[in-house]
Coordinates of C-alpha atoms in Angstrom, one line a residue:
M462 CA 1.9 19.3 -19.0
A463 CA 2.3 18.0 -15.5
D464 CA 2.6 14.6 -13.6
F465 CA 1.3 14.5 -10.1
A466 CA 3.7 13.6 -7.2
P467 CA 2.8 10.2 -5.1
M468 CA 1.3 10.3 -2.0
R469 CA 2.9 9.5 1.3
S470 CA 3.2 5.8 2.4
T471 CA 1.2 6.1 5.7
T472 CA -1.7 7.7 4.0
W473 CA -4.0 4.6 3.0
C474 CA -6.5 2.5 4.9
T475 CA -6.8 0.5 1.8
L476 CA -5.3 -2.8 2.9
A477 CA -2.0 -4.0 1.3
L478 CA -2.3 -6.2 -1.8
G479 CA -1.8 -10.0 -1.0
L480 CA 0.3 -11.7 -3.6
L481 CA -1.0 -15.2 -2.5
A482 CA 0.0 -17.8 -4.8
A483 CA -1.3 -21.0 -3.1
C484 CA -4.0 -23.2 -4.4
G485 CA -4.8 -26.8 -4.5
G486 CA -6.0 -30.1 -2.7
G487 CA -4.9 -33.6 -2.1
D488 CA -6.9 -36.2 -4.0
E489 CA -5.2 -39.5 -5.2
A490 CA -3.9 -39.3 -8.8
D491 CA -6.4 -40.5 -11.4
P492 CA -4.9 -43.0 -14.1
A493 CA -6.6 -41.2 -16.8
A494 CA -4.7 -38.0 -16.2
V495 CA -2.1 -36.9 -18.8
P496 CA 1.4 -38.5 -18.2
S497 CA 4.0 -36.8 -16.5
G498 CA 5.9 -34.5 -18.5
S499 CA 3.9 -35.3 -21.6
S500 CA 2.6 -32.5 -24.1
P501 CA -1.0 -32.8 -24.0
A502 CA -3.1 -31.7 -26.9
A503 CA -6.7 -30.7 -26.0
S504 CA -9.4 -32.7 -27.9
D505 CA -13.3 -32.8 -28.1
E506 CA -13.3 -36.0 -25.6
P507 CA -14.9 -35.2 -22.2
R508 CA -12.5 -34.0 -19.7
E509 CA -11.7 -34.9 -16.3
E510 CA -13.7 -32.6 -14.1
I511 CA -11.5 -30.8 -11.4
L512 CA -13.8 -30.6 -8.2
I513 CA -12.9 -28.2 -5.6
P514 CA -15.4 -28.4 -2.8
E515 CA -16.4 -25.4 -0.6
P516 CA -14.7 -25.7 2.7
S517 CA -17.5 -26.7 5.6
P518 CA -17.5 -25.8 8.3
R519 CA -15.6 -22.6 7.4
V520 CA -13.4 -20.5 9.6
L521 CA -15.6 -17.5 9.7
P522 CA -13.9 -14.8 11.8
L523 CA -12.2 -12.0 9.9
H524 CA -8.9 -12.4 11.6
G525 CA -8.6 -16.0 11.4
V526 CA -9.2 -16.0 7.7
E527 CA -6.7 -13.2 7.3
E528 CA -4.0 -15.0 9.5
L529 CA -4.3 -18.1 7.5
T530 CA -3.9 -16.0 4.1
A531 CA -0.8 -14.3 5.7
L532 CA 0.6 -17.7 6.4
I533 CA -0.1 -18.7 2.7
D534 CA 1.5 -15.5 1.5
L535 CA 4.7 -16.1 3.4
R536 CA 5.1 -19.5 1.8
F537 CA 4.1 -18.6 -1.6
R538 CA 4.3 -14.8 -2.5
A539 CA 7.6 -15.7 -4.3
L540 CA 5.9 -17.8 -6.9
G541 CA 5.4 -15.3 -9.0
T542 CA 8.9 -14.4 -9.0
R543 CA 9.7 -18.1 -9.9
M544 CA 7.5 -17.8 -12.8
Q545 CA 9.1 -14.8 -14.0
I546 CA 12.6 -16.1 -13.7
R547 CA 11.3 -19.6 -14.8
D548 CA 12.6 -21.3 -11.8
F549 CA 10.4 -24.3 -12.9
A550 CA 12.1 -26.7 -10.0
G551 CA 11.0 -24.1 -7.7
I552 CA 7.5 -24.1 -8.8
E553 CA 7.1 -27.9 -8.7
R554 CA 8.2 -27.7 -5.1
L555 CA 5.1 -25.6 -4.3
L556 CA 2.8 -28.6 -5.7
A557 CA 1.4 -31.2 -3.6
P558 CA 2.7 -34.4 -4.6
E559 CA -0.7 -35.8 -5.7
F560 CA -1.4 -32.4 -7.7
R561 CA -4.3 -32.3 -10.3
G562 CA -4.9 -29.3 -12.4
H563 CA -5.3 -27.7 -15.5
D564 CA -2.4 -26.8 -17.9
L565 CA -2.4 -23.4 -16.9
F566 CA -1.5 -21.8 -20.4
G567 CA -2.8 -24.5 -22.8
A568 CA -6.3 -24.2 -23.2
P569 CA -7.4 -24.0 -26.9
V570 CA -8.5 -20.9 -28.6
K571 CA -12.2 -20.3 -28.9
E572 CA -12.4 -16.7 -30.1
R573 CA -10.0 -14.5 -32.0
E574 CA -10.5 -10.7 -32.3
D575 CA -8.0 -8.8 -34.8
L576 CA -6.8 -5.5 -33.4
A577 CA -4.8 -2.3 -34.7
L578 CA -1.2 -2.8 -35.7
G579 CA -1.0 -6.3 -36.1
S580 CA -2.3 -7.3 -32.5
F581 CA -5.0 -9.6 -31.7
R582 CA -6.8 -11.0 -28.6
E583 CA -7.7 -14.8 -28.1
I584 CA -10.2 -16.1 -25.7
H585 CA -9.4 -19.8 -24.6
D586 CA -11.8 -22.5 -24.1
V587 CA -10.9 -23.6 -20.5
G588 CA -13.5 -26.3 -20.6
R589 CA -11.2 -28.2 -23.0
A590 CA -7.9 -27.5 -21.2
A591 CA -5.8 -30.4 -20.2
V592 CA -5.7 -32.1 -17.0
V593 CA -2.2 -32.8 -15.7
D594 CA -0.2 -34.1 -12.5
R595 CA 2.4 -32.1 -10.7
A596 CA 5.2 -33.1 -13.4
G597 CA 2.9 -32.5 -16.4
F598 CA 1.8 -29.0 -14.9
V599 CA 5.4 -28.0 -14.8
A600 CA 6.3 -29.3 -18.1
A601 CA 3.7 -27.4 -19.7
M602 CA 4.5 -24.6 -18.1
E603 CA 8.1 -24.8 -19.3
R604 CA 6.9 -25.7 -22.7
H605 CA 4.6 -22.3 -22.9
I606 CA 6.8 -19.7 -21.3
G607 CA 10.1 -21.3 -21.2
P608 CA 11.2 -20.0 -24.6
W609 CA 10.4 -16.5 -24.0
R610 CA 13.0 -14.0 -24.3
R611 CA 11.8 -12.1 -21.3
I612 CA 9.1 -12.3 -18.6
E613 CA 8.4 -8.5 -17.4
Q614 CA 5.5 -8.9 -15.2
S615 CA 4.3 -11.9 -13.1
I616 CA 1.4 -11.2 -10.9
L617 CA -0.3 -13.6 -8.7
E618 CA -3.5 -12.3 -6.4
V619 CA -5.9 -13.8 -4.3
E620 CA -9.2 -12.3 -4.9
K621 CA -11.1 -14.5 -2.2
A622 CA -9.8 -17.4 0.2
E623 CA -12.0 -19.8 2.3
F624 CA -10.6 -22.3 5.0
R625 CA -12.1 -25.5 6.5
D626 CA -12.3 -24.9 10.3
G627 CA -10.1 -27.3 12.4
E628 CA -7.3 -27.4 14.8
P629 CA -5.5 -26.1 13.0
P630 CA -7.0 -25.7 9.7
T631 CA -5.4 -27.8 6.9
T632 CA -7.3 -27.0 3.7
G633 CA -8.9 -24.1 1.8
R634 CA -10.4 -22.8 -1.2
V635 CA -8.7 -20.0 -2.9
F636 CA -9.8 -17.7 -6.0
L637 CA -6.8 -16.5 -8.1
F638 CA -5.9 -13.8 -10.6
L639 CA -3.0 -14.2 -12.8
K640 CA -1.6 -11.9 -15.1
L641 CA 1.6 -12.7 -17.3
I642 CA 3.3 -10.2 -19.5
G643 CA 6.7 -10.5 -21.7
V644 CA 8.4 -11.0 -24.9
T645 CA 8.0 -14.1 -26.8
E646 CA 10.6 -16.1 -28.4
R647 CA 9.5 -14.4 -31.8
G648 CA 10.0 -11.0 -30.4
G649 CA 6.5 -10.3 -30.0
R650 CA 4.7 -8.8 -26.8
R651 CA 2.4 -11.1 -25.2
S652 CA 0.1 -11.0 -22.0
I653 CA -1.8 -13.7 -20.3
T654 CA -4.7 -13.0 -18.0
A655 CA -6.5 -15.9 -16.1
H656 CA -8.8 -16.5 -13.2
A657 CA -8.7 -19.9 -11.4
V658 CA -9.8 -21.5 -8.3
G659 CA -7.7 -23.7 -6.4
Q660 CA -7.3 -25.9 -3.1
V661 CA -4.5 -25.7 -0.9
D662 CA -3.5 -28.2 1.9
A663 CA -0.9 -28.1 4.6
F664 CA 1.3 -30.8 4.6
P665 CA 3.3 -31.8 7.9
D666 CA 6.7 -30.9 7.7
G667 CA 7.7 -30.8 11.4
N668 CA 7.6 -27.1 11.5
G669 CA 3.8 -26.4 11.6
G670 CA 3.1 -27.7 8.2
T671 CA 3.6 -26.3 4.7
W672 CA 0.7 -25.1 2.4
K673 CA 0.9 -26.8 -1.1
I674 CA -1.3 -26.4 -4.2
S675 CA -3.3 -29.7 -4.6
K676 CA -5.8 -28.6 -7.3
L677 CA -6.1 -25.9 -9.7
K678 CA -9.0 -25.3 -12.1
V679 CA -8.9 -22.4 -14.7
E680 CA -12.0 -20.8 -14.9
S681 CA -11.3 -18.1 -17.7
A682 CA -8.2 -17.3 -19.8
E683 CA -7.4 -14.9 -22.6
S684 CA -4.2 -13.6 -24.5
L685 CA -3.1 -10.6 -26.1
E686 CA -0.1 -10.4 -28.7
R687 CA 1.4 -8.0 -31.0
P688 CA 4.2 -9.3 -33.4
T689 CA 6.6 -6.7 -32.5
A690 CA 7.0 -4.2 -29.5
L691 CA 5.2 -1.0 -29.8
F692 CA 7.5 0.9 -27.4
V693 CA 11.1 0.1 -26.2
D694 CA 12.8 1.7 -23.3
V695 CA 15.5 3.9 -24.4
S696 CA 15.7 6.0 -21.0
R697 CA 19.6 5.0 -20.5
S698 CA 20.7 5.6 -24.0
A699 CA 18.4 8.8 -24.1
G700 CA 20.1 9.9 -21.0
V701 CA 17.0 10.3 -18.7
A702 CA 17.6 7.1 -16.4
H703 CA 18.9 9.0 -13.1
E704 CA 18.3 6.5 -10.2
G705 CA 18.0 7.5 -6.7
I706 CA 18.4 5.9 -3.4
R707 CA 15.6 3.1 -3.1
Y708 CA 12.8 4.4 -0.6
G709 CA 13.3 3.3 2.9
K710 CA 17.1 2.9 2.5
P711 CA 19.6 5.3 4.4
G712 CA 19.2 8.7 2.6
N713 CA 15.8 8.1 1.4
D714 CA 13.1 7.9 3.9
D715 CA 11.0 11.2 2.5
D716 CA 7.4 10.0 1.8
A717 CA 6.6 13.0 -0.6
W718 CA 7.6 11.5 -3.8
N719 CA 8.0 13.9 -6.8
G720 CA 6.2 14.3 -10.0
A721 CA 7.4 15.8 -13.4
A722 CA 6.5 18.5 -15.9
A723 CA 7.3 18.6 -20.0
G724 CA 7.5 21.8 -21.8
D725 CA 9.7 23.5 -24.3
V726 CA 11.7 25.7 -22.4
D727 CA 14.2 26.9 -24.8
G728 CA 11.7 27.7 -27.8
D729 CA 13.4 25.1 -30.1
G730 CA 9.9 23.4 -30.8
R731 CA 10.9 20.2 -28.9
F732 CA 9.6 18.9 -25.6
D733 CA 12.1 19.1 -22.6
V734 CA 11.4 17.4 -19.1
F735 CA 11.7 18.6 -15.6
T736 CA 11.7 16.8 -12.5
P737 CA 12.1 17.4 -8.7
S738 CA 13.8 15.1 -6.1
S739 CA 14.5 15.3 -2.5
R740 CA 18.0 16.8 -3.0
R741 CA 17.9 18.5 -6.4
N742 CA 16.0 19.5 -9.4
F743 CA 16.6 18.0 -13.0
L744 CA 16.2 19.5 -16.3
Y745 CA 16.3 17.2 -19.2
R746 CA 16.9 19.4 -22.4
N747 CA 15.8 17.5 -25.7
A748 CA 19.0 17.4 -27.9
G749 CA 16.7 16.8 -31.2
D750 CA 18.6 13.4 -31.9
G751 CA 16.8 11.3 -29.6
G752 CA 18.8 11.9 -26.6
F753 CA 18.6 14.5 -23.7
A754 CA 21.3 16.6 -21.9
E755 CA 20.8 17.3 -18.1
E756 CA 21.2 21.2 -17.6
A757 CA 19.3 22.3 -14.6
E758 CA 22.3 24.1 -13.1
Q759 CA 23.2 25.8 -16.2
R760 CA 19.7 27.1 -16.8
G761 CA 18.7 28.1 -13.2
L762 CA 16.6 25.2 -12.2
L763 CA 19.0 23.2 -10.0
G764 CA 17.3 24.3 -6.7
T765 CA 17.9 22.8 -3.4
G766 CA 15.3 19.8 -3.5
G767 CA 12.0 18.7 -1.9
G768 CA 9.7 19.8 -4.6
T769 CA 6.5 18.0 -5.5
G770 CA 4.2 18.7 -8.2
C771 CA 5.3 21.0 -10.9
V772 CA 3.8 22.7 -14.2
F773 CA 5.3 24.6 -17.1
F774 CA 3.1 27.3 -18.4
D775 CA 3.3 31.1 -19.8
F776 CA 2.8 33.0 -16.9
D777 CA 3.2 36.7 -18.5
N778 CA 2.2 35.9 -22.0
D779 CA 5.7 36.7 -23.4
G780 CA 6.0 33.2 -25.5
D781 CA 8.0 31.2 -23.3
Q782 CA 7.3 28.5 -20.9
D783 CA 7.7 29.6 -16.9
L784 CA 7.6 27.0 -14.1
A785 CA 5.6 26.5 -10.8
L786 CA 7.0 24.0 -8.4
A787 CA 5.0 23.1 -5.3
Q788 CA 6.2 22.2 -2.0
V789 CA 5.3 20.1 1.1
G790 CA 7.9 21.2 3.7
W791 CA 8.3 19.5 7.0
F792 CA 8.1 19.7 10.7
E793 CA 10.6 21.5 13.0
L794 CA 11.9 19.8 16.4
D795 CA 8.9 21.7 18.1
E796 CA 6.2 20.2 16.0
E797 CA 5.7 23.5 14.2
P798 CA 5.2 23.3 10.5
G799 CA 8.5 24.4 8.5
G800 CA 10.3 24.0 5.3
K801 CA 10.3 25.7 1.9
T802 CA 7.7 27.9 0.2
L803 CA 6.3 27.7 -3.1
E804 CA 8.7 28.2 -5.9
F805 CA 8.2 30.0 -9.1
Y806 CA 10.9 30.2 -11.9
E807 CA 10.4 32.7 -14.6
N808 CA 12.0 32.0 -18.1
G809 CA 13.9 35.1 -19.2
G810 CA 14.2 33.8 -22.7
E811 CA 16.2 30.9 -24.3
G812 CA 15.4 28.6 -21.3
R813 CA 17.2 30.6 -18.7
F814 CA 15.2 30.9 -15.3
D815 CA 15.2 33.0 -12.3
E816 CA 13.3 31.9 -8.9
V817 CA 10.9 35.1 -8.4
A818 CA 8.3 33.5 -6.1
D819 CA 8.6 36.4 -3.8
R820 CA 8.2 39.1 -6.5
V821 CA 5.1 37.4 -7.8
G822 CA 3.3 36.6 -4.5
L823 CA 4.0 32.8 -4.5
A824 CA 6.3 32.9 -1.5
V825 CA 3.9 31.4 0.6
R826 CA 3.8 28.0 2.9
R827 CA 1.4 25.7 1.3
E828 CA 1.1 21.9 1.4
G829 CA 0.6 21.2 -2.2
Y830 CA 1.1 17.9 -4.2
S831 CA 0.0 18.9 -7.8
W832 CA -1.4 22.0 -9.7
A833 CA -4.1 22.5 -12.5
V834 CA -3.5 25.4 -15.0
L835 CA -6.8 27.4 -16.1
D836 CA -8.0 30.9 -17.0
H837 CA -10.8 30.8 -14.5
D838 CA -11.7 34.5 -15.4
A839 CA -11.5 34.6 -19.0
D840 CA -8.9 37.5 -18.6
G841 CA -6.3 35.9 -20.9
F842 CA -3.9 35.2 -18.4
L843 CA -3.3 31.8 -17.0
D844 CA -4.1 31.1 -13.3
L845 CA -3.0 28.3 -10.8
F846 CA -5.1 25.9 -9.0
L847 CA -2.9 24.4 -6.2
C848 CA -4.3 20.8 -4.7
G849 CA -3.8 21.3 -0.9
Y850 CA -3.2 17.9 0.5
G851 CA -2.3 18.3 4.1
R852 CA 0.4 16.8 6.4
I853 CA -0.6 13.5 7.2
E854 CA 2.5 13.0 9.7
G855 CA 1.0 16.0 11.7
D856 CA -2.7 15.6 11.6
L857 CA -4.2 12.3 10.7
N858 CA -7.5 12.5 8.4
D859 CA -10.6 12.9 10.5
S860 CA -12.5 10.4 8.5
W861 CA -11.8 7.6 6.1
V862 CA -14.7 8.3 3.9
E863 CA -15.4 12.1 4.1
A864 CA -12.2 13.7 5.8
T865 CA -12.3 17.6 5.8
N866 CA -9.1 18.6 7.8
G867 CA -6.6 18.8 5.0
A868 CA -4.8 21.7 3.6
K869 CA -7.0 24.2 1.9
N870 CA -6.8 24.6 -1.7
S871 CA -5.6 27.8 -3.3
L872 CA -6.6 29.5 -6.6
F873 CA -3.7 31.8 -7.5
R874 CA -5.2 34.5 -10.0
N875 CA -2.9 35.9 -12.4
V876 CA -2.9 39.6 -12.4
D877 CA -2.0 41.0 -15.7
G878 CA 1.2 38.5 -16.1
D879 CA 2.5 40.6 -13.1
R880 CA 1.6 38.8 -9.8
F881 CA -0.7 36.2 -8.2
E882 CA -3.3 36.4 -5.6
D883 CA -5.2 33.6 -4.0
V884 CA -8.9 34.3 -4.6
A885 CA -9.9 30.5 -3.5
E886 CA -12.2 31.7 -0.8
N887 CA -13.9 34.5 -3.0
V888 CA -14.8 32.1 -5.8
G889 CA -16.0 29.2 -3.7
I890 CA -13.1 26.7 -4.1
D891 CA -11.1 26.9 -0.9
D892 CA -12.3 23.2 0.1
S893 CA -10.1 21.5 3.0
R894 CA -10.7 18.1 1.7
W895 CA -7.2 16.1 1.2
T896 CA -6.9 17.2 -2.6
Y897 CA -4.5 15.2 -4.4
A898 CA -5.1 16.3 -8.0
A899 CA -7.3 18.3 -10.4
A900 CA -8.0 18.7 -14.1
A901 CA -9.7 21.6 -15.9
A902 CA -11.8 21.5 -18.9
D903 CA -14.9 23.1 -20.2
Y904 CA -17.3 20.2 -19.8
D905 CA -20.5 22.0 -20.2
R906 CA -19.4 24.1 -23.4
D907 CA -20.5 27.5 -22.1
G908 CA -17.1 29.1 -23.0
D909 CA -15.4 28.9 -19.4
Q910 CA -13.1 26.2 -17.8
D911 CA -14.6 24.2 -15.1
L912 CA -12.6 22.1 -12.6
Y913 CA -12.8 18.7 -11.4
V914 CA -11.0 18.0 -8.2
V915 CA -9.8 14.6 -6.9
N916 CA -9.5 13.8 -3.0
S917 CA -8.4 11.1 -0.7
F918 CA -10.5 9.8 2.0
G919 CA -13.5 11.4 0.7
S920 CA -15.7 12.4 -2.2
N921 CA -14.4 14.2 -5.2
R922 CA -15.8 17.7 -6.4
M923 CA -17.1 18.9 -9.9
Y924 CA -16.8 22.7 -9.8
R925 CA -18.8 24.3 -12.5
N926 CA -17.4 27.5 -13.5
D927 CA -20.3 30.2 -13.5
G928 CA -18.4 33.6 -15.0
G929 CA -15.4 33.2 -12.7
K930 CA -17.3 31.7 -9.4
F931 CA -17.5 28.0 -8.9
T932 CA -20.4 25.8 -8.0
D933 CA -20.0 22.2 -7.0
V934 CA -22.3 20.1 -9.1
A935 CA -20.7 17.0 -8.5
P936 CA -24.2 15.4 -6.9
E937 CA -26.5 16.3 -9.4
L938 CA -24.0 15.2 -12.2
G939 CA -23.5 11.8 -10.6
M940 CA -19.5 12.6 -10.1
V941 CA -19.1 12.5 -6.4
E942 CA -17.2 9.3 -6.6
P943 CA -15.7 8.7 -2.9
G944 CA -12.3 7.1 -2.7
N945 CA -8.8 7.7 -2.8
G946 CA -8.2 9.6 -6.1
L947 CA -4.8 10.3 -7.7
S948 CA -5.5 11.9 -11.0
A949 CA -8.0 13.1 -13.4
S950 CA -7.7 13.3 -17.2
W951 CA -10.3 15.0 -19.7
G952 CA -10.8 13.5 -23.2
D953 CA -13.4 12.1 -25.5
L954 CA -12.8 8.4 -24.9
N955 CA -15.6 7.2 -27.3
N956 CA -15.5 9.6 -30.0
D957 CA -18.9 11.0 -29.6
G958 CA -17.6 14.7 -29.7
R959 CA -18.1 15.1 -25.8
L960 CA -15.5 15.2 -23.0
D961 CA -15.3 12.3 -20.7
L962 CA -13.5 12.0 -17.6
F963 CA -10.9 9.1 -16.2
L964 CA -10.0 8.9 -12.9
T965 CA -7.4 6.9 -11.3
N966 CA -7.6 5.1 -7.9
P967 CA -5.7 2.5 -6.1
A968 CA -7.1 -1.1 -6.6
S969 CA -6.6 -4.0 -3.9
N970 CA -7.9 -7.4 -4.1
A971 CA -7.0 -7.9 -0.5
G972 CA -8.9 -4.9 0.6
Q973 CA -12.1 -6.0 -1.5
R974 CA -11.8 -9.5 0.1
I975 CA -11.6 -8.2 3.7
L976 CA -14.5 -5.8 3.0
N977 CA -16.7 -8.6 2.1
H978 CA -15.9 -10.4 5.4
I979 CA -17.4 -7.3 7.2
Q980 CA -20.2 -6.6 5.0
S981 CA -23.1 -7.3 7.4
S982 CA -21.6 -5.2 10.2
V983 CA -21.5 -1.9 8.3
R984 CA -23.9 0.3 7.5
A985 CA -24.5 0.1 3.6
E986 CA -23.5 3.8 2.9
M987 CA -20.0 3.5 4.5
M988 CA -19.6 0.1 3.2
A989 CA -20.0 1.5 -0.5
S990 CA -17.4 4.2 0.1
L991 CA -14.9 1.7 1.7
H992 CA -15.4 -0.7 -1.5
R993 CA -14.7 2.4 -3.8
M994 CA -11.4 3.1 -1.8
A995 CA -10.2 -0.5 -3.2
S996 CA -11.9 -0.8 -6.3
G997 CA -9.7 1.0 -8.9
N998 CA -10.1 3.4 -11.8
T999 CA -13.5 4.9 -13.0
L1000 CA -14.4 6.2 -16.5
F1001 CA -17.3 8.8 -16.8
L1002 CA -18.7 9.0 -20.0
A1003 CA -20.9 11.9 -21.1
D1004 CA -24.3 11.1 -21.6
G1005 CA -25.5 13.6 -23.9
A1006 CA -28.0 15.1 -21.6
G1007 CA -25.3 17.3 -19.4
G1008 CA -24.5 14.5 -17.1
F1009 CA -22.2 11.6 -16.8
E1010 CA -22.4 8.0 -16.4
G1011 CA -20.0 6.1 -14.3
S1012 CA -18.2 2.9 -15.4
R1013 CA -15.5 0.9 -13.7
K1014 CA -14.9 -2.9 -14.3
E1015 CA -17.4 -2.9 -17.4
S1016 CA -15.1 -0.2 -18.9
G1017 CA -12.1 -2.6 -18.8
A1018 CA -10.0 0.0 -17.0
A1019 CA -10.7 -0.4 -13.4
N1020 CA -7.6 -2.8 -12.2
A1021 CA -4.5 -0.9 -12.7
H1022 CA -3.3 -1.8 -9.1
W1023 CA -1.9 1.0 -7.5
A1024 CA -2.9 3.6 -10.1
W1025 CA -1.2 6.9 -10.3
S1026 CA -1.2 9.8 -12.9
S1027 CA -3.0 8.9 -16.4
T1028 CA -2.4 10.2 -20.0
L1029 CA -4.9 10.0 -22.7
C1030 CA -3.5 9.6 -26.2
D1031 CA -3.9 7.5 -29.4
L1032 CA -0.8 5.1 -28.8
N1033 CA -1.7 2.5 -31.7
L1034 CA -2.8 5.2 -34.1
D1035 CA -6.4 3.6 -34.5
G1036 CA -8.3 6.9 -34.0
A1037 CA -9.5 6.3 -30.6
L1038 CA -8.0 7.8 -27.5
D1039 CA -6.0 5.2 -25.2
V1040 CA -5.2 5.4 -21.6
F1041 CA -1.5 5.0 -20.2
C1042 CA -1.8 4.7 -16.5
P1043 CA 1.6 4.3 -14.4
N1044 CA 1.0 2.0 -11.3
G1045 CA 2.8 0.7 -8.3
F1046 CA 4.0 1.9 -4.8
V1047 CA 7.4 0.7 -3.6
T1048 CA 8.1 -1.7 -6.4
G1049 CA 11.1 -3.6 -7.4
D1050 CA 11.7 -5.8 -10.5
L1051 CA 10.3 -9.1 -9.2
P1052 CA 7.0 -9.7 -7.8
H1053 CA 8.3 -10.2 -4.0
D1054 CA 10.6 -7.0 -4.3
T1055 CA 7.9 -4.9 -3.1

């Protein structure tokens, strides 16, 4: 199995995610509010209504709104960090003196749904949430999350922001998304998801004004909890927790990040793990006791670094796992493409490898980020499809919605387990879009393997295998799916006996917000493509008539933020496939460390 190497940092037109954590306004305190620092309990009595008026007249130009949003971001993006480290005094300083708002986590439960392995979901009745002042808000937050053993993730995002026009603007309305994940005081895993609308106001401070939250109204909230952790991080104790130099620091300015592959290299029945890096490769051999031993050098896989996508497969049908490793190379001083060719490591038995790319015909220069393995001509030997992404630092994509100047894809046909030959052009699959990933499966059940190809800066392709040659049927199947795709995974996700397809794609609330501002000035077709670039993951469900029906937000799997590769497996043993979806770009432990 193979993972996919992440994409270059300069590749994206999707605008950076804004962690804007400010919202509020400045009405005078109401004596009916819950007293400061008290522990309010929800009741059936009528609640004080939090009124957050629409700003009028509004700041309309895009650059004006985004400049204001940036100012708020500079002041409040650390709010998520303060929640994560539970700096309650710091949180209070972000609230206006006359703050009025809902207890963020205290709305009573309206519905409860029991899930597998003791987990449960609770929908909260936000209409009965207590209204508190500044001290009461902080006290309630401390009461709810203060006892948690650990808060692992605290996300605050602005989905939409509006500001009242003025010189300068001093008030605004902000729509917020909140996600909190951690370990409760009882050792259970808990996540809280909420949507809220707030009012922000600029308070004079002698330095241009400071934005603070004046009002906060929770619009919806739900929580998920499990009595114990389903997974525990044992990477350090297992011996696979190698840490490199943080991206952007001296010694690590390489944008071509790396992937991983799992396979049984020594035939002992246990999966081992291979991963390349900019300086060398790593092979973690499974010791069988829950631990791993790093043995790349002893087994001939140390290499000289720089690899990207990698995959284990049995090239010569001798019963052991061989390894293909892609490269992207670099540009020489004269701006000519340079760098390493593709690499191929043949397993000579018992997990000892020799690099034989030249002998098998793979010592060619290709800009590849990931592989797909398939027997495209049904001759009993596994072939290799290489996703040719391109060199973004040399030739920028020629379009944001349908770029075609990427590196051509390659299909290396396995000739009797002896050598490879590139037949991509002959079989109709040498497309030059910016291909990042691909996944093979017999979606139409005709006995041969088809191929779904995921592209950036444009639309994806669905290649139907017709006797060893391929036909693009994405338009007729409704699977064109424009965007900046990063992976594809086949699996039966609704247990109807048919293969479905899960695609990962970055999601950006900031990108969607900005596109909404320019909606009327861009033609509809292009706007739809641009929205897709920022809208997250997609699930294609087989419709039973040979086609697929796309689903995004309604599937519940759309917003995984900057999503990368995905793995489908039954994690909670309930008989249904789940989706594990790594996400992040340049991310540290805390929300502002990004």
